[in-house]
mmCIF file of C-alpha atoms in Angstrom:
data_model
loop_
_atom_site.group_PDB
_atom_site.id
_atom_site.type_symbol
_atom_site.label_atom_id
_atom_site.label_comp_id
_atom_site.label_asym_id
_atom_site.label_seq_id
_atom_site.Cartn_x
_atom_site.Cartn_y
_atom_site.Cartn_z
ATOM 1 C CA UNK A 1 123.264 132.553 97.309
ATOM 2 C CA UNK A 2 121.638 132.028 94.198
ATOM 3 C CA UNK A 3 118.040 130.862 94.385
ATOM 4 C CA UNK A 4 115.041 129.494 92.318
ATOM 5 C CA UNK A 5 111.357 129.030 93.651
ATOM 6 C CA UNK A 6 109.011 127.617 91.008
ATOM 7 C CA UNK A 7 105.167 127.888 91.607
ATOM 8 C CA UNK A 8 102.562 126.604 91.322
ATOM 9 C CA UNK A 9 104.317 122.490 92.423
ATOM 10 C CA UNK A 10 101.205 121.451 90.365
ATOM 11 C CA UNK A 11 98.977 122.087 87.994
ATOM 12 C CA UNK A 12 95.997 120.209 86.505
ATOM 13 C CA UNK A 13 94.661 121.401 83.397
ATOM 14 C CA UNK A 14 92.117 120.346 81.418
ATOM 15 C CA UNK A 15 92.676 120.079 77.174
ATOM 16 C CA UNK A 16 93.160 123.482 75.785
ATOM 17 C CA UNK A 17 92.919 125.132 78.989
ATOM 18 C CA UNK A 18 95.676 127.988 78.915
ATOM 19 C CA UNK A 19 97.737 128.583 81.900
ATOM 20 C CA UNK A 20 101.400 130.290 83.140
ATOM 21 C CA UNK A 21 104.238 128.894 85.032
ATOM 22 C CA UNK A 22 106.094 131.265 87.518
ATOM 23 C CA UNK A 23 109.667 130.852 88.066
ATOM 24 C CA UNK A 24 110.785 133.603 90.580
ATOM 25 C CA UNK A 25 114.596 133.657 90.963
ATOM 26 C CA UNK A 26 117.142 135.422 93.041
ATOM 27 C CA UNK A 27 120.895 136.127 91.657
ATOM 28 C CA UNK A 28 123.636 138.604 91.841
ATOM 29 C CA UNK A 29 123.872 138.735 88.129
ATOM 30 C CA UNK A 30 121.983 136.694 85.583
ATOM 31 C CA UNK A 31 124.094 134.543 82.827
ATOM 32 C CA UNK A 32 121.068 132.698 81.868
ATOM 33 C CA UNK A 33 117.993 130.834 82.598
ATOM 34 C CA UNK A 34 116.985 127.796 81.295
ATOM 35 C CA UNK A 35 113.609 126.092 81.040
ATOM 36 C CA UNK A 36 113.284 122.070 80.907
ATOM 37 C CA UNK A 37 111.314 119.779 80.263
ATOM 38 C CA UNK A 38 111.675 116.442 82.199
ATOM 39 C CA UNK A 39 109.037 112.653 81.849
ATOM 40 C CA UNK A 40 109.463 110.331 84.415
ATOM 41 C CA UNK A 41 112.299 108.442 84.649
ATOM 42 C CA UNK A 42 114.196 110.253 82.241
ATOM 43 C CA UNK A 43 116.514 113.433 81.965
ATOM 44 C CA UNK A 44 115.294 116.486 81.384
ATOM 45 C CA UNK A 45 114.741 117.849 77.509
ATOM 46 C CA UNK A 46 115.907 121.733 76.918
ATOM 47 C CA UNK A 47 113.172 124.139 76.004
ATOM 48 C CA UNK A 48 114.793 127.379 76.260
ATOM 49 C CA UNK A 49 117.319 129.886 77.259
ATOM 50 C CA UNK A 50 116.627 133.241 78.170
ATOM 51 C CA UNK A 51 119.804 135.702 78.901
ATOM 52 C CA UNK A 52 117.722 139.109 79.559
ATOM 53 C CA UNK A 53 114.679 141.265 80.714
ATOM 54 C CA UNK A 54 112.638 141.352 77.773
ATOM 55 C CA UNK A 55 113.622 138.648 76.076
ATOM 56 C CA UNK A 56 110.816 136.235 74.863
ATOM 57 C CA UNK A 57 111.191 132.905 73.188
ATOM 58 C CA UNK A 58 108.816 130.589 71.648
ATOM 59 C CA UNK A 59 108.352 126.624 70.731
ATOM 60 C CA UNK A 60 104.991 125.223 69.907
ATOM 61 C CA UNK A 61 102.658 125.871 72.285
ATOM 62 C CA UNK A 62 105.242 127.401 75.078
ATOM 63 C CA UNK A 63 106.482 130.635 75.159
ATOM 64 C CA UNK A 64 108.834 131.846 77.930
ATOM 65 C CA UNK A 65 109.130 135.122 78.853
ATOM 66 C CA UNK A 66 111.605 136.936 81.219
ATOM 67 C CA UNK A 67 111.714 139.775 83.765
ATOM 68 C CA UNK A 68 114.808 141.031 86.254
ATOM 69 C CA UNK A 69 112.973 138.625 89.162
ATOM 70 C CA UNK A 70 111.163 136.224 87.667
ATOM 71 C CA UNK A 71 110.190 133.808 84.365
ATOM 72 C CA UNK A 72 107.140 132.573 83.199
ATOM 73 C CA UNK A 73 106.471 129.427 80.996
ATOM 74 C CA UNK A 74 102.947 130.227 78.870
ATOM 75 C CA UNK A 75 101.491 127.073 78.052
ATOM 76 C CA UNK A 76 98.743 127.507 75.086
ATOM 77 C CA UNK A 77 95.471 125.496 74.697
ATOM 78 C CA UNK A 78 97.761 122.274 76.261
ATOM 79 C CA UNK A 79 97.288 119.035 75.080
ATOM 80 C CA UNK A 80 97.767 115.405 77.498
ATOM 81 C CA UNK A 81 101.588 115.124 75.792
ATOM 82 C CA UNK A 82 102.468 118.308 77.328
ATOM 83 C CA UNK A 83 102.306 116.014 80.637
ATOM 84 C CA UNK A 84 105.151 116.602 82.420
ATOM 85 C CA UNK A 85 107.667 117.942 85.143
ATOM 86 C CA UNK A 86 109.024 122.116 83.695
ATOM 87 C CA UNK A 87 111.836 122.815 85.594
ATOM 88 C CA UNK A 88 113.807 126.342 85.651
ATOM 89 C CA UNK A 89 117.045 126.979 86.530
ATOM 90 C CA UNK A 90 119.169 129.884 86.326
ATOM 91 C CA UNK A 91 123.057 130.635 86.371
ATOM 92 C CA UNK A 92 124.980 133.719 87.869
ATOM 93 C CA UNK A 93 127.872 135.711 85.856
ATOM 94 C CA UNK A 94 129.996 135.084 89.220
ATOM 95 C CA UNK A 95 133.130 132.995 87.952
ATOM 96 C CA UNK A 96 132.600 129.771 87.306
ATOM 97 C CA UNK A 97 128.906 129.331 89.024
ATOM 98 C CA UNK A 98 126.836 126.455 88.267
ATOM 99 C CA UNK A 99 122.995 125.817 87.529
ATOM 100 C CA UNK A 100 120.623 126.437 90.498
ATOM 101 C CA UNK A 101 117.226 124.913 89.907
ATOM 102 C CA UNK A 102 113.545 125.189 90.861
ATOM 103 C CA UNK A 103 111.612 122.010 92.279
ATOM 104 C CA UNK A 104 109.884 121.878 89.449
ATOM 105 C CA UNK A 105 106.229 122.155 88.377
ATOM 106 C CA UNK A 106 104.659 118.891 87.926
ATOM 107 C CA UNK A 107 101.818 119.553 84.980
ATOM 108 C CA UNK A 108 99.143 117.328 84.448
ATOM 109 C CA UNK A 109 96.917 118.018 81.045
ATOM 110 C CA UNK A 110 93.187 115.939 81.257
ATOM 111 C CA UNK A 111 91.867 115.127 77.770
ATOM 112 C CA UNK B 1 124.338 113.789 66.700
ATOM 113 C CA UNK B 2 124.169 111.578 69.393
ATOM 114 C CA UNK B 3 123.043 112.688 72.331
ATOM 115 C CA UNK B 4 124.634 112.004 75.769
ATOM 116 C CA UNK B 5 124.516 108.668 76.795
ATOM 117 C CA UNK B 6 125.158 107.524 80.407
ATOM 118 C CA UNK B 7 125.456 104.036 81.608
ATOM 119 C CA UNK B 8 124.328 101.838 83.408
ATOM 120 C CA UNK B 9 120.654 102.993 83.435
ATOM 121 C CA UNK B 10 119.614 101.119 86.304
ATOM 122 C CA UNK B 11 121.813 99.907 89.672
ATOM 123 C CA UNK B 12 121.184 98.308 92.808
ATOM 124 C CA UNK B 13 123.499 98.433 95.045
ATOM 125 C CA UNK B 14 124.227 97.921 99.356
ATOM 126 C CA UNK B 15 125.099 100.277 101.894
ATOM 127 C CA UNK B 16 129.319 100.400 102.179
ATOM 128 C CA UNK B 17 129.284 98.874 98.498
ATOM 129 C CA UNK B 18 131.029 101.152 95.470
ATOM 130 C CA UNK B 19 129.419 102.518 92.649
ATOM 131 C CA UNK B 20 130.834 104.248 89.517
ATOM 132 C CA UNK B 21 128.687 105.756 86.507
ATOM 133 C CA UNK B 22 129.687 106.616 82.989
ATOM 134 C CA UNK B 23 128.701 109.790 80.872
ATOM 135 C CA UNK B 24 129.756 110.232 77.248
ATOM 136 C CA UNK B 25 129.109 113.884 76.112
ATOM 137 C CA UNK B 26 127.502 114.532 73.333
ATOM 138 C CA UNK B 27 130.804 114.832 70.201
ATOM 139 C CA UNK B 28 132.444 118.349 70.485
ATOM 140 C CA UNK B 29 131.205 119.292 74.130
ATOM 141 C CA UNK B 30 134.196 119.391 76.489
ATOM 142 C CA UNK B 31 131.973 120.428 79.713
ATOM 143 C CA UNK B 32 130.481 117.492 81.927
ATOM 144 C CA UNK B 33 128.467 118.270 85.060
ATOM 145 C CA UNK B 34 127.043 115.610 87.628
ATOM 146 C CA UNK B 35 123.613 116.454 89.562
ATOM 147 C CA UNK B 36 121.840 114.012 91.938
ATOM 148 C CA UNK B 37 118.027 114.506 91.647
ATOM 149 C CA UNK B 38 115.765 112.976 94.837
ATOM 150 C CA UNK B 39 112.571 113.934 95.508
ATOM 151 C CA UNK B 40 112.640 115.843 98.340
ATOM 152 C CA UNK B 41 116.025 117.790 97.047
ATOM 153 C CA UNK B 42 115.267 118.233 93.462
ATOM 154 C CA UNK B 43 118.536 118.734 91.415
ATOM 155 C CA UNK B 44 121.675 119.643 93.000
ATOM 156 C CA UNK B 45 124.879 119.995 91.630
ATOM 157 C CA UNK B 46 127.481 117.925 92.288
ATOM 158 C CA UNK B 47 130.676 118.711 90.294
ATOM 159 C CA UNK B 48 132.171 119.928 86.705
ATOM 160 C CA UNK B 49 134.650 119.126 84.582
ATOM 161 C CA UNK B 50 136.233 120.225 81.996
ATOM 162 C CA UNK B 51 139.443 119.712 79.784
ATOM 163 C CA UNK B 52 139.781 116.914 82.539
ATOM 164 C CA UNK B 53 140.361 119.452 85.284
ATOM 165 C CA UNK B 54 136.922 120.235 88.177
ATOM 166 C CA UNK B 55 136.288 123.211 87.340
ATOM 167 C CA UNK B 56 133.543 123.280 90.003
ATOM 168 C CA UNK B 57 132.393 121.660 93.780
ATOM 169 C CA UNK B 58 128.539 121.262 94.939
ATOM 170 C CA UNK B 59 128.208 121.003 98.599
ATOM 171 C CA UNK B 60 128.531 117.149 99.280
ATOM 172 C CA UNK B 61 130.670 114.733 100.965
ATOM 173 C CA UNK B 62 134.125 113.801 99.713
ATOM 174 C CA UNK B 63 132.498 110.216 99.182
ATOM 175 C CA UNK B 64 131.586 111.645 95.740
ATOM 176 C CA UNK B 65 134.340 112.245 93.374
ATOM 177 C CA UNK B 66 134.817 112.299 89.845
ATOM 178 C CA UNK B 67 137.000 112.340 86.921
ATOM 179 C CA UNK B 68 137.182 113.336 83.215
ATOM 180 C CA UNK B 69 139.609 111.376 80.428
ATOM 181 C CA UNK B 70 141.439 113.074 77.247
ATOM 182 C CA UNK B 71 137.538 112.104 75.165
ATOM 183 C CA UNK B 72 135.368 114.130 77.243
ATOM 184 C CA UNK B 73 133.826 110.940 78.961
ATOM 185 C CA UNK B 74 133.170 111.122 82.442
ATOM 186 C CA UNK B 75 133.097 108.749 85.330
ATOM 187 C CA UNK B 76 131.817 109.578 88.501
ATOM 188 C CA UNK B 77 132.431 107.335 91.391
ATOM 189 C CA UNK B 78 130.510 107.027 95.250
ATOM 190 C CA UNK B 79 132.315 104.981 97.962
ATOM 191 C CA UNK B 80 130.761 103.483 101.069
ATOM 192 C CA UNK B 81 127.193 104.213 99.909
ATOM 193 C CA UNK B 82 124.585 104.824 102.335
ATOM 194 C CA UNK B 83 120.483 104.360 101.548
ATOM 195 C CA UNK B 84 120.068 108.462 101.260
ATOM 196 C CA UNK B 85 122.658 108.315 97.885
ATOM 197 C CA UNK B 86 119.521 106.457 95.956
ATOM 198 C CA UNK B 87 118.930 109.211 92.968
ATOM 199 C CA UNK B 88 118.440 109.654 89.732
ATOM 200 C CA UNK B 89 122.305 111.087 88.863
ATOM 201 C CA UNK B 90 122.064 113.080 85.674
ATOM 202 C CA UNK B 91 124.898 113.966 83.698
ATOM 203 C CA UNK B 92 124.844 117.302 81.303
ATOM 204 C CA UNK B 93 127.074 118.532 78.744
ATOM 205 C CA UNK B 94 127.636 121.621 77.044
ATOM 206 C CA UNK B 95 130.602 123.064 75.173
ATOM 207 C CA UNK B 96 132.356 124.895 78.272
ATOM 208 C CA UNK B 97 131.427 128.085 77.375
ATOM 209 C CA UNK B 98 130.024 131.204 79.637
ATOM 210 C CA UNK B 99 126.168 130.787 78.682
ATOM 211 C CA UNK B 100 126.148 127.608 77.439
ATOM 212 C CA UNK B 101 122.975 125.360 77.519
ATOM 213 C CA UNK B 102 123.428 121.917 79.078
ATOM 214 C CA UNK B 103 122.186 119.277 77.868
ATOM 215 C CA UNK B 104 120.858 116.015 79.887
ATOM 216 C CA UNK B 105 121.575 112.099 79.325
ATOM 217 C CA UNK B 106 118.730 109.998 80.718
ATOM 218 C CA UNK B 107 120.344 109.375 83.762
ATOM 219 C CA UNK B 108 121.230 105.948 85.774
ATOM 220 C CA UNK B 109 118.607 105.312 88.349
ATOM 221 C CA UNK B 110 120.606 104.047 91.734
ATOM 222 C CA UNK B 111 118.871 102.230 94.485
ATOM 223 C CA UNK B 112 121.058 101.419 97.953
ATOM 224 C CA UNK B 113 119.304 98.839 100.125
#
Protein backbone atom coordinates (compact mmCIF):
# COMPACT_ATOMS: atom_id res chain seq x y z
CA UNK A 1 0.00 0.00 0.00
CA UNK A 2 1.18 3.16 -1.09
CA UNK A 3 2.09 5.63 1.63
CA UNK A 4 3.06 9.32 2.37
CA UNK A 5 4.31 10.72 5.85
CA UNK A 6 5.04 14.45 5.75
CA UNK A 7 7.15 16.00 8.64
CA UNK A 8 7.55 18.29 10.40
CA UNK A 9 3.00 18.87 10.91
CA UNK A 10 4.30 22.44 11.66
CA UNK A 11 6.57 24.83 11.26
CA UNK A 12 6.98 28.42 12.51
CA UNK A 13 9.40 30.49 10.87
CA UNK A 14 10.37 33.71 11.31
CA UNK A 15 10.88 36.27 7.91
CA UNK A 16 13.73 35.05 5.88
CA UNK A 17 14.43 32.23 8.03
CA UNK A 18 15.31 29.24 5.58
CA UNK A 19 13.98 25.88 6.28
CA UNK A 20 13.14 22.17 4.44
CA UNK A 21 10.05 20.18 4.25
CA UNK A 22 10.39 16.29 4.35
CA UNK A 23 8.04 14.22 2.50
CA UNK A 24 9.08 10.51 3.03
CA UNK A 25 7.01 8.17 0.81
CA UNK A 26 6.60 4.50 0.30
CA UNK A 27 5.53 2.97 -3.31
CA UNK A 28 6.05 0.02 -5.48
CA UNK A 29 6.93 2.20 -8.37
CA UNK A 30 6.88 5.97 -8.56
CA UNK A 31 4.68 7.76 -11.50
CA UNK A 32 5.01 11.02 -9.84
CA UNK A 33 4.94 13.23 -6.91
CA UNK A 34 3.32 16.26 -6.57
CA UNK A 35 3.78 19.18 -4.20
CA UNK A 36 0.71 21.62 -3.24
CA UNK A 37 0.04 24.35 -1.95
CA UNK A 38 -3.33 24.72 -0.08
CA UNK A 39 -4.94 28.43 2.17
CA UNK A 40 -7.67 27.81 4.24
CA UNK A 41 -10.77 27.15 2.95
CA UNK A 42 -9.71 26.68 -0.42
CA UNK A 43 -8.28 23.88 -2.79
CA UNK A 44 -5.01 23.26 -3.05
CA UNK A 45 -2.67 25.30 -5.79
CA UNK A 46 0.01 22.94 -7.79
CA UNK A 47 3.64 23.70 -7.17
CA UNK A 48 5.36 20.90 -8.72
CA UNK A 49 5.82 17.53 -10.16
CA UNK A 50 8.70 15.50 -9.74
CA UNK A 51 8.84 11.97 -11.80
CA UNK A 52 12.56 10.83 -10.67
CA UNK A 53 15.64 10.57 -8.29
CA UNK A 54 17.50 13.52 -9.11
CA UNK A 55 15.19 15.54 -10.43
CA UNK A 56 15.00 19.15 -8.98
CA UNK A 57 12.50 21.83 -9.75
CA UNK A 58 12.24 25.36 -8.84
CA UNK A 59 9.48 28.35 -8.38
CA UNK A 60 10.32 31.46 -6.49
CA UNK A 61 11.50 30.85 -3.37
CA UNK A 62 10.71 26.83 -3.34
CA UNK A 63 12.66 24.35 -4.77
CA UNK A 64 11.74 20.64 -4.54
CA UNK A 65 14.02 18.11 -4.74
CA UNK A 66 13.62 14.26 -5.01
CA UNK A 67 15.26 11.03 -3.82
CA UNK A 68 14.04 7.07 -4.29
CA UNK A 69 12.35 7.51 -0.47
CA UNK A 70 11.71 10.75 0.12
CA UNK A 71 11.06 14.71 -1.14
CA UNK A 72 11.95 17.78 0.26
CA UNK A 73 10.28 21.27 -0.26
CA UNK A 74 13.30 24.11 0.33
CA UNK A 75 11.70 27.13 1.34
CA UNK A 76 14.23 30.29 0.89
CA UNK A 77 14.41 33.41 3.16
CA UNK A 78 10.20 32.91 3.47
CA UNK A 79 8.10 35.68 3.59
CA UNK A 80 4.31 35.84 5.79
CA UNK A 81 2.47 35.01 2.11
CA UNK A 82 4.23 31.82 2.00
CA UNK A 83 1.65 31.03 4.99
CA UNK A 84 0.19 28.03 4.31
CA UNK A 85 -0.71 24.19 4.37
CA UNK A 86 2.32 22.12 1.56
CA UNK A 87 0.95 19.00 0.96
CA UNK A 88 2.76 15.98 -1.02
CA UNK A 89 1.36 13.31 -2.63
CA UNK A 90 2.65 10.71 -4.77
CA UNK A 91 1.19 8.17 -7.43
CA UNK A 92 2.33 4.49 -8.24
CA UNK A 93 2.91 3.13 -12.01
CA UNK A 94 0.46 0.16 -10.81
CA UNK A 95 -2.59 0.41 -13.35
CA UNK A 96 -4.78 2.86 -12.80
CA UNK A 97 -3.60 4.00 -9.05
CA UNK A 98 -4.66 7.17 -7.65
CA UNK A 99 -2.97 10.07 -5.55
CA UNK A 100 -1.93 9.12 -1.96
CA UNK A 101 -1.24 12.17 0.14
CA UNK A 102 0.70 13.40 3.18
CA UNK A 103 -1.21 15.27 6.14
CA UNK A 104 0.28 18.09 5.23
CA UNK A 105 2.70 20.61 6.78
CA UNK A 106 0.98 23.52 8.16
CA UNK A 107 3.74 26.59 7.73
CA UNK A 108 3.47 29.59 9.56
CA UNK A 109 6.03 32.61 8.39
CA UNK A 110 6.25 35.62 11.41
CA UNK A 111 7.13 39.02 9.90
CA UNK B 1 -8.43 29.23 -19.09
CA UNK B 2 -10.80 28.80 -16.56
CA UNK B 3 -10.01 26.92 -13.92
CA UNK B 4 -12.24 24.23 -12.31
CA UNK B 5 -15.14 25.44 -10.79
CA UNK B 6 -17.28 23.40 -8.34
CA UNK B 7 -20.57 24.36 -6.94
CA UNK B 8 -22.20 25.01 -4.44
CA UNK B 9 -19.32 26.36 -2.25
CA UNK B 10 -20.99 26.10 0.90
CA UNK B 11 -23.95 23.40 2.17
CA UNK B 12 -25.68 22.60 5.20
CA UNK B 13 -27.34 19.84 5.29
CA UNK B 14 -29.19 16.96 8.06
CA UNK B 15 -28.34 13.58 8.84
CA UNK B 16 -30.54 11.04 6.27
CA UNK B 17 -30.88 14.25 3.93
CA UNK B 18 -29.21 14.01 0.11
CA UNK B 19 -26.57 15.95 -1.17
CA UNK B 20 -25.15 16.25 -4.74
CA UNK B 21 -22.06 18.53 -5.84
CA UNK B 22 -21.04 19.78 -9.23
CA UNK B 23 -17.42 19.95 -10.79
CA UNK B 24 -16.74 21.46 -14.21
CA UNK B 25 -13.15 20.56 -15.37
CA UNK B 26 -11.11 22.86 -16.48
CA UNK B 27 -11.85 22.92 -20.98
CA UNK B 28 -9.92 19.94 -22.58
CA UNK B 29 -9.38 17.76 -19.31
CA UNK B 30 -11.45 14.57 -19.57
CA UNK B 31 -10.21 13.14 -15.98
CA UNK B 32 -12.35 14.13 -12.79
CA UNK B 33 -11.41 12.79 -9.35
CA UNK B 34 -13.44 13.35 -6.00
CA UNK B 35 -11.41 13.52 -2.52
CA UNK B 36 -13.04 14.28 0.87
CA UNK B 37 -10.55 16.27 3.05
CA UNK B 38 -11.37 16.28 7.17
CA UNK B 39 -9.07 17.06 9.54
CA UNK B 40 -8.23 14.17 11.16
CA UNK B 41 -8.13 12.11 7.60
CA UNK B 42 -6.50 14.58 5.40
CA UNK B 43 -7.32 13.84 1.67
CA UNK B 44 -8.62 10.63 0.58
CA UNK B 45 -9.70 9.58 -2.58
CA UNK B 46 -12.92 8.87 -3.37
CA UNK B 47 -13.48 7.99 -7.07
CA UNK B 48 -12.42 8.82 -10.92
CA UNK B 49 -13.86 9.28 -13.91
CA UNK B 50 -13.18 9.48 -17.06
CA UNK B 51 -14.76 9.44 -20.66
CA UNK B 52 -17.88 9.00 -18.29
CA UNK B 53 -16.79 5.55 -17.20
CA UNK B 54 -15.03 5.14 -13.01
CA UNK B 55 -12.07 4.40 -13.83
CA UNK B 56 -11.21 4.15 -10.11
CA UNK B 57 -12.83 3.22 -6.27
CA UNK B 58 -11.40 4.79 -2.83
CA UNK B 59 -12.32 2.76 0.11
CA UNK B 60 -15.79 4.24 1.19
CA UNK B 61 -19.30 3.31 1.53
CA UNK B 62 -21.58 2.75 -1.45
CA UNK B 63 -23.51 5.91 -0.03
CA UNK B 64 -21.03 7.84 -2.24
CA UNK B 65 -21.43 7.54 -5.88
CA UNK B 66 -20.78 9.51 -8.77
CA UNK B 67 -21.19 10.18 -12.34
CA UNK B 68 -19.58 11.92 -15.36
CA UNK B 69 -21.79 13.46 -18.57
CA UNK B 70 -20.60 13.58 -22.43
CA UNK B 71 -18.83 17.56 -21.20
CA UNK B 72 -16.54 16.30 -18.69
CA UNK B 73 -18.73 17.77 -15.77
CA UNK B 74 -19.08 15.80 -12.84
CA UNK B 75 -21.67 15.27 -10.20
CA UNK B 76 -21.09 13.48 -7.23
CA UNK B 77 -23.94 12.51 -5.06
CA UNK B 78 -24.10 11.24 -0.93
CA UNK B 79 -27.38 9.64 0.29
CA UNK B 80 -28.53 9.30 3.88
CA UNK B 81 -25.77 11.58 5.21
CA UNK B 82 -24.48 11.11 8.56
CA UNK B 83 -22.50 14.09 10.76
CA UNK B 84 -18.87 12.27 9.97
CA UNK B 85 -19.54 13.11 5.85
CA UNK B 86 -18.93 17.06 6.88
CA UNK B 87 -15.66 17.80 4.52
CA UNK B 88 -14.25 19.90 2.39
CA UNK B 89 -14.92 17.59 -1.06
CA UNK B 90 -12.40 18.68 -3.64
CA UNK B 91 -12.70 17.93 -7.12
CA UNK B 92 -9.37 17.69 -9.52
CA UNK B 93 -8.93 17.45 -13.09
CA UNK B 94 -6.31 16.56 -15.34
CA UNK B 95 -6.25 15.37 -18.94
CA UNK B 96 -6.43 11.44 -18.21
CA UNK B 97 -3.13 10.78 -18.92
CA UNK B 98 -0.40 8.40 -17.00
CA UNK B 99 1.53 11.33 -15.09
CA UNK B 100 -0.74 13.86 -15.32
CA UNK B 101 -0.91 16.75 -12.73
CA UNK B 102 -4.33 17.38 -11.17
CA UNK B 103 -5.53 20.26 -10.69
CA UNK B 104 -7.97 21.46 -7.68
CA UNK B 105 -11.40 23.55 -7.74
CA UNK B 106 -11.95 25.34 -4.43
CA UNK B 107 -14.04 22.85 -3.14
CA UNK B 108 -17.79 22.94 -1.54
CA UNK B 109 -17.54 23.06 2.18
CA UNK B 110 -20.45 20.49 3.60
CA UNK B 111 -21.67 20.65 7.11
CA UNK B 112 -24.33 17.68 8.38
CA UNK B 113 -26.03 18.64 11.64
Amino acid sequence: EDQVTQSPEALRLQEGESSSLNCSYTVSGLRGLFWYRQDPGKGPEFLFTLYSAGEEKEKERLKATLTKKESFLHITAPKPEDSATYLCAVQGNSGNTPLVFGKGTRLSVIA
Amino acid sequence: KAGVTQTPRYLIKTRGQQVTLSCSPISGHRSVSWYQQTPGQGLQFLFEYFSETQRNKGNFPGRFSGRQFSNSRSEMNVSTLELGDSALYLCASSLGRFQETQYFGPGTRLLVL
